[in-house]
Short mmCIF file of C-alpha atoms in Angstrom, two decimals:
data_model
loop_
_atom_site.label_atom_id
_atom_site.label_comp_id
_atom_site.label_asym_id
_atom_site.label_seq_id
_atom_site.Cartn_x
_atom_site.Cartn_y
_atom_site.Cartn_z
CA MET A 119 -20.48 -26.38 50.56
CA GLN A 120 -19.77 -29.69 52.42
CA GLN A 121 -17.46 -32.32 50.98
CA LEU A 122 -19.77 -34.85 48.63
CA THR A 123 -19.02 -38.31 48.02
CA LEU A 124 -19.75 -38.94 44.31
CA ALA A 125 -19.40 -42.29 42.54
CA ILE A 126 -18.16 -42.99 38.66
CA PRO A 127 -18.13 -45.72 36.70
CA THR A 128 -15.06 -46.79 35.22
CA GLY A 129 -14.44 -48.32 31.90
CA ARG A 130 -16.00 -46.74 28.61
CA LEU A 131 -18.01 -44.05 30.43
CA ARG A 132 -15.11 -43.16 32.54
CA GLU A 133 -13.47 -40.08 30.48
CA GLU A 134 -17.08 -39.16 29.06
CA CYS A 135 -17.76 -38.93 32.82
CA LEU A 136 -14.79 -36.68 34.18
CA ASP A 137 -15.12 -34.48 30.76
CA PHE A 138 -18.97 -33.62 32.25
CA LEU A 139 -17.38 -33.02 35.59
CA LYS A 140 -14.76 -30.60 34.20
CA LEU A 141 -17.33 -28.91 31.78
CA CYS A 142 -19.73 -28.19 34.83
CA GLY A 143 -16.64 -27.35 36.80
CA TRP A 144 -17.15 -29.98 39.87
CA ILE A 145 -13.23 -30.98 39.53
CA LYS A 146 -10.55 -28.97 37.40
CA SER A 147 -8.02 -32.45 36.70
CA SER A 148 -8.16 -36.16 36.94
CA PRO A 149 -5.69 -38.51 38.50
CA CYS A 150 -4.72 -41.70 36.52
CA ALA A 151 -7.37 -44.75 36.25
CA ARG A 152 -6.08 -47.07 38.37
CA LYS A 153 -6.48 -44.75 41.58
CA LEU A 154 -10.14 -45.63 42.79
CA LEU A 155 -10.60 -43.55 45.69
CA TRP A 156 -9.30 -39.52 45.10
CA GLU A 157 -10.42 -36.08 46.34
CA THR A 158 -10.98 -32.56 45.14
CA PRO A 159 -12.28 -30.00 48.03
CA SER A 160 -16.03 -30.39 47.03
CA PHE A 161 -15.80 -33.98 46.42
CA ARG A 162 -14.70 -37.32 47.63
CA ILE A 163 -14.74 -39.64 44.33
CA LEU A 164 -15.27 -43.14 44.29
CA GLU A 165 -14.27 -45.01 40.88
CA VAL A 166 -16.48 -48.31 40.31
CA LYS A 167 -17.68 -50.77 37.99
CA PRO A 168 -20.79 -49.13 36.67
CA VAL A 169 -23.33 -51.65 37.45
CA ASP A 170 -21.93 -51.03 41.08
CA VAL A 171 -23.01 -47.34 41.00
CA PRO A 172 -26.08 -47.52 42.08
CA VAL A 173 -25.36 -49.95 44.92
CA TYR A 174 -22.76 -47.48 46.60
CA VAL A 175 -25.69 -44.66 46.18
CA SER A 176 -28.70 -46.04 47.18
CA SER A 177 -26.22 -47.84 50.72
CA GLY A 178 -25.12 -43.99 51.36
CA ILE A 179 -21.97 -44.61 50.97
CA ALA A 180 -21.68 -42.14 47.76
CA ASP A 181 -24.33 -39.09 48.39
CA CYS A 182 -24.29 -39.02 44.49
CA GLY A 183 -23.04 -41.20 41.27
CA LEU A 184 -23.18 -41.05 37.23
CA VAL A 185 -24.66 -43.75 36.06
CA GLY A 186 -25.97 -44.86 32.29
CA LYS A 187 -30.03 -45.02 32.37
CA ASP A 188 -29.89 -48.53 31.14
CA ILE A 189 -28.19 -49.55 34.23
CA LEU A 190 -30.61 -47.93 36.19
CA LEU A 191 -33.73 -49.42 34.41
CA GLU A 192 -32.40 -52.78 34.95
CA GLN A 193 -31.96 -52.51 38.78
CA ALA A 194 -34.46 -50.03 39.35
CA PRO A 195 -32.66 -49.11 42.55
CA SER A 196 -34.05 -46.37 45.19
CA VAL A 197 -32.07 -43.41 44.29
CA TYR A 198 -33.21 -40.14 42.65
CA GLU A 199 -32.53 -39.05 39.32
CA LEU A 200 -31.77 -35.63 39.03
CA LEU A 201 -30.11 -34.90 35.50
CA ASP A 202 -29.43 -36.08 31.99
CA CYS A 203 -25.50 -34.87 31.53
CA GLN A 204 -25.92 -35.83 27.87
CA ARG A 205 -23.16 -38.50 28.11
CA GLY A 206 -22.83 -41.97 26.59
CA SER A 207 -25.41 -41.26 24.55
CA CYS A 208 -26.86 -44.26 22.95
CA ARG A 209 -30.13 -46.87 22.18
CA LEU A 210 -31.43 -49.93 24.16
CA SER A 211 -32.85 -51.63 20.79
CA ILE A 212 -34.08 -54.86 19.85
CA ALA A 213 -32.35 -56.48 16.85
CA ARG A 214 -32.65 -59.57 14.63
CA PRO A 215 -31.38 -61.46 12.05
CA ALA A 216 -32.70 -59.74 9.05
CA ALA A 217 -34.48 -62.92 7.74
CA LEU A 218 -36.39 -63.17 11.05
CA MET A 219 -37.91 -59.68 10.88
CA GLY A 220 -41.31 -59.38 10.96
CA ARG A 221 -41.72 -62.51 12.53
CA PRO A 222 -43.08 -63.37 16.29
CA ILE A 223 -40.32 -63.18 19.06
CA LYS A 224 -39.65 -66.94 20.41
CA SER A 225 -36.55 -65.83 22.59
CA ILE A 226 -34.24 -63.00 23.60
CA ALA A 227 -30.40 -62.92 24.56
CA THR A 228 -29.84 -59.67 26.72
CA LYS A 229 -27.59 -58.45 29.21
CA PHE A 230 -30.47 -56.74 30.62
CA ALA A 231 -33.26 -59.24 31.26
CA ASN A 232 -35.26 -57.53 33.66
CA ILE A 233 -35.98 -54.86 31.30
CA ALA A 234 -36.34 -57.29 28.49
CA GLN A 235 -39.10 -59.26 30.62
CA VAL A 236 -40.95 -56.17 31.26
CA TYR A 237 -40.76 -54.86 27.55
CA CYS A 238 -42.32 -58.44 26.55
CA ARG A 239 -44.92 -57.86 29.64
CA GLN A 240 -46.10 -54.31 28.23
CA HIS A 241 -46.15 -55.73 24.20
CA GLY A 242 -47.72 -59.29 25.02
CA ILE A 243 -44.49 -60.77 23.73
CA ALA A 244 -44.39 -64.24 24.61
CA ALA A 245 -40.41 -64.85 24.35
CA ARG A 246 -38.29 -66.56 26.95
CA VAL A 247 -35.37 -64.08 27.86
CA ILE A 248 -32.22 -65.63 28.47
CA LYS A 249 -29.63 -63.90 30.85
CA LEU A 250 -25.84 -63.63 28.81
CA ASN A 251 -22.79 -61.36 30.35
CA GLY A 252 -21.15 -60.20 26.87
CA SER A 253 -20.96 -60.81 23.35
CA VAL A 254 -24.88 -60.93 22.94
CA GLU A 255 -24.96 -60.54 19.01
CA LEU A 256 -23.72 -63.95 19.08
CA ALA A 257 -26.39 -65.64 20.33
CA PRO A 258 -28.86 -65.46 17.00
CA LEU A 259 -25.81 -66.66 14.75
CA VAL A 260 -25.81 -69.74 16.53
CA GLY A 261 -29.12 -70.36 17.41
CA LEU A 262 -29.25 -69.60 21.40
CA ALA A 263 -32.03 -66.96 20.88
CA ASP A 264 -33.98 -65.94 17.88
CA ALA A 265 -33.94 -61.33 18.88
CA ILE A 266 -31.41 -59.58 21.04
CA LEU A 267 -32.06 -56.47 23.20
CA ASP A 268 -28.52 -54.51 23.48
CA LEU A 269 -26.99 -51.08 23.22
CA VAL A 270 -26.43 -49.77 20.06
CA ALA A 271 -24.40 -46.83 19.40
CA THR A 272 -23.17 -46.42 16.17
CA GLY A 273 -24.90 -49.98 14.65
CA ARG A 274 -21.88 -51.36 13.27
CA THR A 275 -21.40 -54.45 15.63
CA LEU A 276 -25.03 -55.28 14.54
CA GLU A 277 -24.11 -54.56 11.11
CA ALA A 278 -20.85 -56.56 11.37
CA ASN A 279 -22.95 -59.71 12.35
CA GLY A 280 -25.89 -59.54 10.19
CA LEU A 281 -28.46 -57.99 12.90
CA VAL A 282 -31.07 -55.48 12.22
CA GLU A 283 -32.04 -52.82 14.23
CA GLU A 284 -36.20 -53.51 14.88
CA THR A 285 -37.24 -51.81 17.73
CA LYS A 286 -35.86 -48.91 19.81
CA VAL A 287 -36.87 -49.54 23.80
CA ALA A 288 -35.34 -46.29 25.28
CA ASP A 289 -32.79 -44.32 25.06
CA ILE A 290 -29.89 -44.22 27.17
CA SER A 291 -27.40 -41.74 28.95
CA VAL A 292 -25.63 -41.25 31.64
CA ARG A 293 -27.87 -39.78 34.48
CA LEU A 294 -26.40 -37.94 38.02
CA VAL A 295 -27.92 -39.92 40.59
CA VAL A 296 -28.61 -38.97 44.50
CA ASN A 297 -29.23 -40.99 47.30
CA GLN A 298 -32.58 -40.39 49.07
CA ALA A 299 -31.61 -38.80 52.43
CA SER A 300 -28.39 -36.75 50.98
CA PHE A 301 -30.76 -35.63 48.65
CA GLN A 302 -33.02 -34.06 51.30
CA ILE A 303 -29.99 -33.23 53.96
CA HIS A 304 -27.87 -31.56 50.87
CA ARG A 305 -30.33 -30.15 48.70
CA SER A 306 -29.30 -26.73 48.43
CA ALA A 307 -26.08 -28.40 47.21
CA PHE A 308 -27.64 -30.46 44.52
CA ASP A 309 -29.97 -27.71 43.32
CA SER A 310 -26.71 -25.74 42.88
CA LEU A 311 -25.00 -28.66 41.22
CA VAL A 312 -27.67 -29.01 38.51
CA LYS A 313 -28.52 -24.94 38.02
CA GLU A 314 -24.71 -25.36 36.96
CA ALA A 315 -24.33 -28.55 34.96
CA LYS A 316 -27.71 -27.44 33.43
CA ALA A 317 -26.22 -23.92 32.31
CA GLN A 318 -23.15 -25.48 30.88
CA LEU A 319 -24.77 -28.41 28.71
CA SER A 320 -27.11 -25.84 27.54
CA ASN A 321 -24.09 -23.67 26.10
CA MET B 415 -53.09 -53.93 74.69
CA SER B 416 -52.22 -51.74 77.75
CA CYS B 417 -53.32 -48.17 77.81
CA VAL B 418 -51.21 -45.47 79.23
CA GLY B 419 -52.56 -41.81 80.70
CA ASP B 420 -55.49 -41.10 77.60
CA ALA B 421 -53.22 -43.07 74.73
CA MET B 422 -53.74 -46.77 74.05
CA VAL B 423 -50.75 -49.07 73.18
CA TYR B 424 -51.28 -51.78 70.91
CA GLU B 425 -48.28 -54.22 70.97
CA GLY B 426 -48.96 -56.28 68.27
CA THR B 427 -49.30 -59.40 70.24
CA SER B 428 -52.82 -59.67 70.88
CA LYS B 429 -53.18 -61.44 67.53
CA PRO B 430 -50.57 -63.15 65.52
CA ALA B 431 -48.30 -61.31 62.49
CA VAL B 432 -48.36 -64.76 61.21
CA ARG B 433 -51.41 -67.02 60.08
CA PHE B 434 -51.74 -69.95 57.90
CA LEU B 435 -54.66 -69.87 55.72
CA CYS B 436 -56.59 -72.51 53.99
CA ASP B 437 -54.80 -75.62 53.83
CA SER B 438 -51.72 -74.41 55.35
CA ARG B 439 -49.38 -73.60 52.40
CA LEU B 440 -50.29 -70.27 52.06
CA LEU B 441 -48.42 -68.28 54.78
CA ALA B 442 -49.79 -64.24 55.10
CA LEU B 443 -47.41 -61.83 57.04
CA ARG B 444 -48.58 -58.76 58.15
CA SER B 445 -46.91 -55.80 55.82
CA ASP B 446 -48.40 -52.74 57.99
CA PHE B 447 -50.10 -52.11 61.33
CA THR B 448 -52.59 -49.35 59.93
CA LEU B 449 -54.37 -51.49 58.56
CA THR B 450 -54.89 -53.85 61.56
CA LEU B 451 -55.63 -51.17 63.60
CA ILE B 452 -58.75 -49.61 62.66
CA PRO B 453 -60.54 -53.43 62.65
CA PHE B 454 -58.82 -53.07 66.61
CA LEU B 455 -60.23 -50.09 67.52
CA VAL B 456 -63.82 -50.77 65.96
CA ASP B 457 -63.87 -54.23 68.01
CA LYS B 458 -62.91 -51.88 70.59
CA ASN B 459 -65.72 -49.62 69.99
CA GLN B 460 -62.91 -46.86 70.57
CA SER B 461 -64.36 -44.89 67.60
CA THR B 462 -67.31 -43.33 69.47
CA PHE B 463 -64.52 -41.81 71.80
CA LEU B 464 -62.65 -39.35 69.15
CA PRO B 465 -60.38 -38.20 69.47
CA VAL B 466 -58.53 -41.71 70.08
CA ARG B 467 -54.64 -41.26 70.45
CA ALA B 468 -52.82 -45.33 69.48
CA SER B 469 -49.19 -46.37 69.32
CA TYR B 470 -48.06 -49.66 68.39
CA PHE B 471 -44.78 -52.01 68.11
CA GLY B 472 -43.99 -54.95 66.56
CA LYS B 473 -42.83 -56.74 63.38
CA VAL B 474 -43.83 -56.17 59.82
CA PHE B 475 -42.64 -58.63 56.78
CA TRP B 476 -42.30 -57.27 53.27
CA ALA B 477 -41.42 -59.14 50.30
CA ALA B 478 -39.66 -56.97 47.84
CA LYS B 479 -36.28 -57.97 45.95
CA GLU B 480 -36.08 -60.02 49.20
CA VAL B 481 -38.17 -60.79 52.16
CA ILE B 482 -37.79 -58.72 55.19
CA GLU B 483 -38.89 -59.36 58.98
CA THR B 484 -37.92 -55.84 60.85
CA TYR B 485 -39.68 -54.20 63.95
CA GLN B 486 -42.11 -51.06 63.43
CA ALA B 487 -43.02 -48.89 65.75
CA GLY B 488 -45.69 -45.87 65.75
CA VAL B 489 -48.51 -43.70 66.48
CA GLU B 490 -51.60 -43.05 64.79
CA CYS B 491 -54.48 -40.21 65.86
CA PHE B 492 -58.19 -40.54 64.64
CA SER B 493 -59.61 -36.91 65.10
CA GLU B 494 -62.42 -35.25 63.69
CA ASP B 495 -60.48 -31.75 63.91
CA PHE B 496 -57.76 -32.88 61.10
CA PRO B 497 -55.36 -29.67 61.19
CA ALA B 498 -54.81 -29.71 64.87
CA ALA B 499 -54.13 -33.78 64.82
CA ASP B 500 -51.70 -33.05 61.51
CA ARG B 501 -50.17 -30.51 63.77
CA GLU B 502 -49.93 -32.37 66.60
CA VAL B 503 -48.35 -35.39 65.22
CA LEU B 504 -46.11 -33.55 63.11
CA GLN B 505 -44.91 -31.82 66.04
CA LEU B 506 -44.30 -35.45 67.47
CA ALA B 507 -42.43 -36.39 64.94
CA ARG B 508 -39.88 -33.15 64.98
CA ASP B 509 -39.96 -33.66 69.19
CA TYR B 510 -38.97 -37.58 68.31
CA ILE B 511 -35.96 -36.27 65.88
CA GLN B 512 -35.15 -34.02 67.93
CA VAL B 513 -34.47 -36.62 70.86
CA LEU B 514 -32.35 -38.72 68.61
CA LYS B 515 -29.99 -35.71 68.22
CA GLN B 516 -28.96 -36.59 64.59
CA SER B 517 -26.37 -34.28 63.72
CA GLU B 518 -28.66 -32.97 60.72
CA SER B 519 -32.27 -34.13 60.18
CA VAL B 520 -34.95 -32.87 57.82
CA ILE B 521 -38.65 -33.38 57.72
CA CYS B 522 -39.89 -32.94 54.46
CA VAL B 523 -43.85 -32.29 54.04
CA GLY B 524 -45.66 -32.71 51.05
CA LEU B 525 -49.38 -33.50 50.03
CA ALA B 526 -50.82 -36.84 48.89
CA PRO B 527 -53.51 -34.96 46.47
CA ILE B 528 -51.00 -33.27 44.49
CA ALA B 529 -50.21 -35.47 42.09
CA ASP B 530 -53.75 -35.95 40.76
CA GLU B 531 -54.42 -31.96 41.08
CA VAL B 532 -51.25 -31.45 38.49
CA ALA B 533 -52.44 -34.15 36.39
CA ASN B 534 -55.94 -32.20 35.98
CA TYR B 535 -54.24 -29.61 35.62
CA CYS B 536 -52.30 -31.02 33.11
CA LYS B 537 -54.95 -32.79 31.68
CA LEU B 538 -53.24 -35.76 31.94
CA THR B 539 -54.54 -39.36 30.28
CA PRO B 540 -54.49 -42.28 32.80
CA PRO B 541 -51.25 -43.70 31.58
CA GLN B 542 -49.68 -40.24 31.90
CA ARG B 543 -50.99 -39.30 35.07
CA ALA B 544 -49.42 -43.32 36.56
CA SER B 545 -46.33 -41.99 34.85
CA LEU B 546 -46.30 -38.74 36.47
CA LYS B 547 -47.13 -40.39 40.22
CA GLN B 548 -44.11 -43.04 39.63
CA MET B 549 -41.94 -39.73 38.71
CA LEU B 550 -42.56 -38.25 41.69
CA GLN B 551 -42.18 -41.18 43.39
CA ARG B 552 -39.01 -41.94 42.14
CA LYS B 553 -37.98 -38.49 41.71
CA ASP B 554 -37.59 -38.87 38.29
CA TYR B 555 -36.89 -35.24 37.07
CA VAL B 556 -35.45 -35.95 34.06
CA ALA B 557 -38.40 -38.03 33.19
CA LEU B 558 -40.85 -35.44 35.04
CA GLU B 559 -39.56 -32.22 33.09
CA ARG B 560 -40.18 -33.79 29.76
CA LEU B 561 -43.56 -34.67 30.66
CA LEU B 562 -44.55 -31.40 31.96
CA ARG B 563 -42.79 -29.79 29.22
CA GLN B 564 -45.15 -31.74 27.00
CA HIS B 565 -48.43 -30.57 28.72
CA LEU B 566 -47.41 -27.15 29.91
CA ALA B 567 -46.46 -23.59 28.06
CA PRO B 568 -43.51 -22.09 29.16
CA PRO B 569 -44.91 -19.92 31.92
CA ARG B 570 -47.24 -22.60 33.66
CA PHE B 571 -44.47 -25.24 32.75
CA GLN B 572 -42.04 -23.16 34.96
CA ALA B 573 -44.24 -22.25 37.89
CA ILE B 574 -45.31 -26.03 38.31
CA TRP B 575 -41.68 -27.16 38.12
CA SER B 576 -40.88 -24.79 40.86
CA LEU B 577 -43.12 -25.81 42.91
CA PHE B 578 -42.16 -29.33 42.42
CA THR B 579 -38.46 -28.79 43.26
CA THR B 580 -38.44 -25.43 45.54
CA ARG B 581 -37.23 -26.07 48.91
CA ASP B 582 -38.38 -22.16 49.66
CA ASN B 583 -41.58 -22.84 52.29
CA GLN B 584 -42.98 -19.27 50.99
CA GLU B 585 -42.62 -19.92 47.70
CA ALA B 586 -44.33 -23.26 47.74
CA LEU B 587 -46.94 -21.45 49.93
CA TYR B 588 -47.38 -19.09 47.44
CA LEU B 589 -47.68 -21.37 44.21
CA LEU B 590 -49.78 -24.04 45.94
CA GLU B 591 -52.04 -21.04 46.76
CA LYS B 592 -52.16 -19.34 43.93
CA TYR B 593 -52.51 -22.69 41.39
CA PHE B 594 -54.24 -25.23 43.37
CA PRO B 595 -56.41 -23.25 46.29
CA ARG B 596 -59.12 -25.58 46.39
CA LEU B 597 -56.11 -28.09 47.86
CA PHE B 598 -54.64 -25.77 49.84
CA GLN B 599 -58.15 -25.35 51.91
CA LEU B 600 -59.05 -28.88 51.90
CA THR B 601 -55.94 -30.28 53.26
CA GLY B 602 -55.19 -27.26 55.95
CA LEU B 603 -52.01 -26.85 54.90
CA SER B 604 -51.93 -23.18 56.77
CA GLU B 605 -52.73 -25.02 60.30
CA ILE B 606 -49.08 -26.29 59.98
CA THR B 607 -47.17 -23.23 58.53
CA THR B 608 -45.77 -22.20 62.50
CA LEU B 609 -43.83 -25.56 62.20
CA LEU B 610 -42.14 -24.63 59.32
CA GLY B 611 -38.86 -23.67 59.29
CA ASP B 612 -35.00 -25.02 58.44
CA ASP B 613 -35.76 -28.50 60.17
CA VAL B 614 -39.31 -28.88 58.68
CA VAL B 615 -39.84 -28.12 55.22
CA LEU B 616 -42.11 -28.27 52.16
CA ASP B 617 -41.73 -30.77 49.38
CA MET B 618 -44.50 -30.75 47.36
CA GLY B 619 -42.32 -33.20 45.07
CA LEU B 620 -42.82 -35.64 48.00
CA LEU B 621 -45.44 -38.73 47.05
CA ARG B 622 -45.23 -42.01 48.99
CA ARG B 623 -45.97 -45.33 47.55
CA LEU B 624 -49.11 -46.12 49.42
CA ASP B 625 -52.09 -45.25 48.12
CA TYR B 626 -54.17 -44.97 51.33
CA TYR B 627 -52.94 -41.26 52.38
CA CYS B 628 -55.27 -38.29 51.57
CA GLY B 629 -53.71 -34.87 53.04
CA ILE B 630 -50.38 -34.14 54.33
CA ILE B 631 -47.36 -36.90 53.97
CA PHE B 632 -43.71 -36.35 55.43
CA GLU B 633 -40.60 -38.23 55.89
CA ALA B 634 -37.91 -37.25 57.71
CA TYR B 635 -34.32 -38.14 56.91
CA CYS B 636 -30.85 -38.09 58.90
CA ARG B 637 -27.44 -37.67 57.63
CA GLU B 638 -26.58 -40.57 59.73
CA LEU B 639 -29.02 -43.15 57.48
CA PRO B 640 -29.25 -43.23 53.29
CA TYR B 641 -32.91 -44.11 53.87
CA PRO B 642 -35.92 -42.15 55.63
CA ILE B 643 -35.93 -42.09 59.58
CA LEU B 644 -39.87 -42.33 59.92
CA SER B 645 -42.63 -41.66 57.67
CA GLY B 646 -46.33 -40.98 57.54
CA GLY B 647 -49.46 -38.60 56.93
CA ARG B 648 -52.91 -38.57 56.97
CA TYR B 649 -55.24 -41.04 55.30
CA GLU B 650 -58.56 -42.56 54.77
CA ILE B 651 -59.30 -45.97 54.62
CA THR B 652 -62.85 -47.90 54.16
CA TYR B 653 -63.64 -50.62 56.63
CA GLN B 654 -66.61 -52.39 56.08
CA PRO B 655 -68.51 -52.14 59.48
CA TYR B 656 -67.96 -48.16 58.96
CA ARG B 657 -70.46 -46.19 56.83
CA SER B 658 -67.90 -43.86 56.13
CA PRO B 659 -64.36 -44.21 55.55
CA VAL B 660 -61.96 -43.83 58.88
CA SER B 661 -59.66 -40.78 58.87
CA ALA B 662 -56.59 -40.11 60.50
CA VAL B 663 -53.12 -39.19 60.59
CA GLY B 664 -49.57 -40.79 61.81
CA PHE B 665 -46.30 -42.29 61.42
CA ALA B 666 -44.00 -44.93 61.48
CA LEU B 667 -40.19 -45.77 61.81
CA ASN B 668 -38.30 -48.40 61.45
CA LEU B 669 -36.39 -49.41 64.28
CA ASP B 670 -34.01 -51.98 62.74
CA HIS B 671 -32.91 -48.82 60.24
CA LEU B 672 -31.97 -46.65 63.40
CA LEU B 673 -30.70 -48.96 65.22
CA LYS B 674 -27.88 -49.37 61.99
CA GLY B 675 -27.98 -45.15 62.07
CA LEU B 676 -27.23 -44.98 65.80
#
């Protein structure tokens, strides 16, 4: 198989993605987290910020990448989505202070402004979307917004800040994404990789 | 406009690509040559001289995440003998790719009506049908597999899934003829089988975003570019002066993309 370039996310998902790659037999070992470019016989691995994985893949610098579905929904990049890697599973949900449950939402604070706008439009919610870059749970506590749209794994952060999960918007997990042209040029390689991964994931 | 042999060359300069409408506050930009080519042919009474082979070159504009201004070149073949015209245009696309001498390239050929046929086969509701098309356009195989599994028993799921994902030309033809014989006949796919090989492959999972395609559709890829090097297909457009829809086959290539890759 010709060597493929794979972009993987740094940070919280890095270890889970490396575990997935080892499980599928795509790599045998990995270097320390500080090395951003390394190689195996089958792959040239780029370690990039999670939000940048679609940029590397859609531009063709990377043939493929591992990225959270939340980022795919937010950015809607021109990449093909081949596999649910069953890693980093969580949900994207709307949460609110318990006292506001059931009342119309007037404003939503979130890192995922595009997803929030689409959700509001599809559900007839006339809410102002406020883009934040982190600590989203703070917004309802200080009166910046009356709801948040954020990733929820265990729900402990919501609970610690007096918020209640109201609506699940999407299930989130890591996906294998592929550049359009790479998919067509290396089709048999990707078919084999997906087949191997599906076999391992179903065990 | 000029003529070279029996092919018309439409240079895109006879009509302005940019027009000011109403009170000059609204700007209309051409996004596509195909839609402007048909009125041009009707104006010149070229429609009575079928078959007509036309080529064009000029600027087009898109407004997606950003406004894009680029040069597009293309060919169109208006002919009543549609399987032969499909074969001729596909061969032209293949010749063009060979002239470029890219290291690795492939032309993927699909059928535009396949999504509707599969939606009917699965008895999908209109919103599910729209979702299916979106999944195919984005090759979101995760969502596509879930949708098909929900609506088909395992053996049928396996057949349709294989139809969408196989890269084996013979398997694709077999599945298409078995499950969608009417589509196989109507689109004249058997006429292009002689062109199939390692560099021209069937991809029944291919679906283009433009909704005027009605028969074969195709996209060509090469290793040097992260997006299609050229794309096209058979289309049918209703133009008011005509009583019946105008049908043609053609392809276009983005010259700015091409220059980046060379």
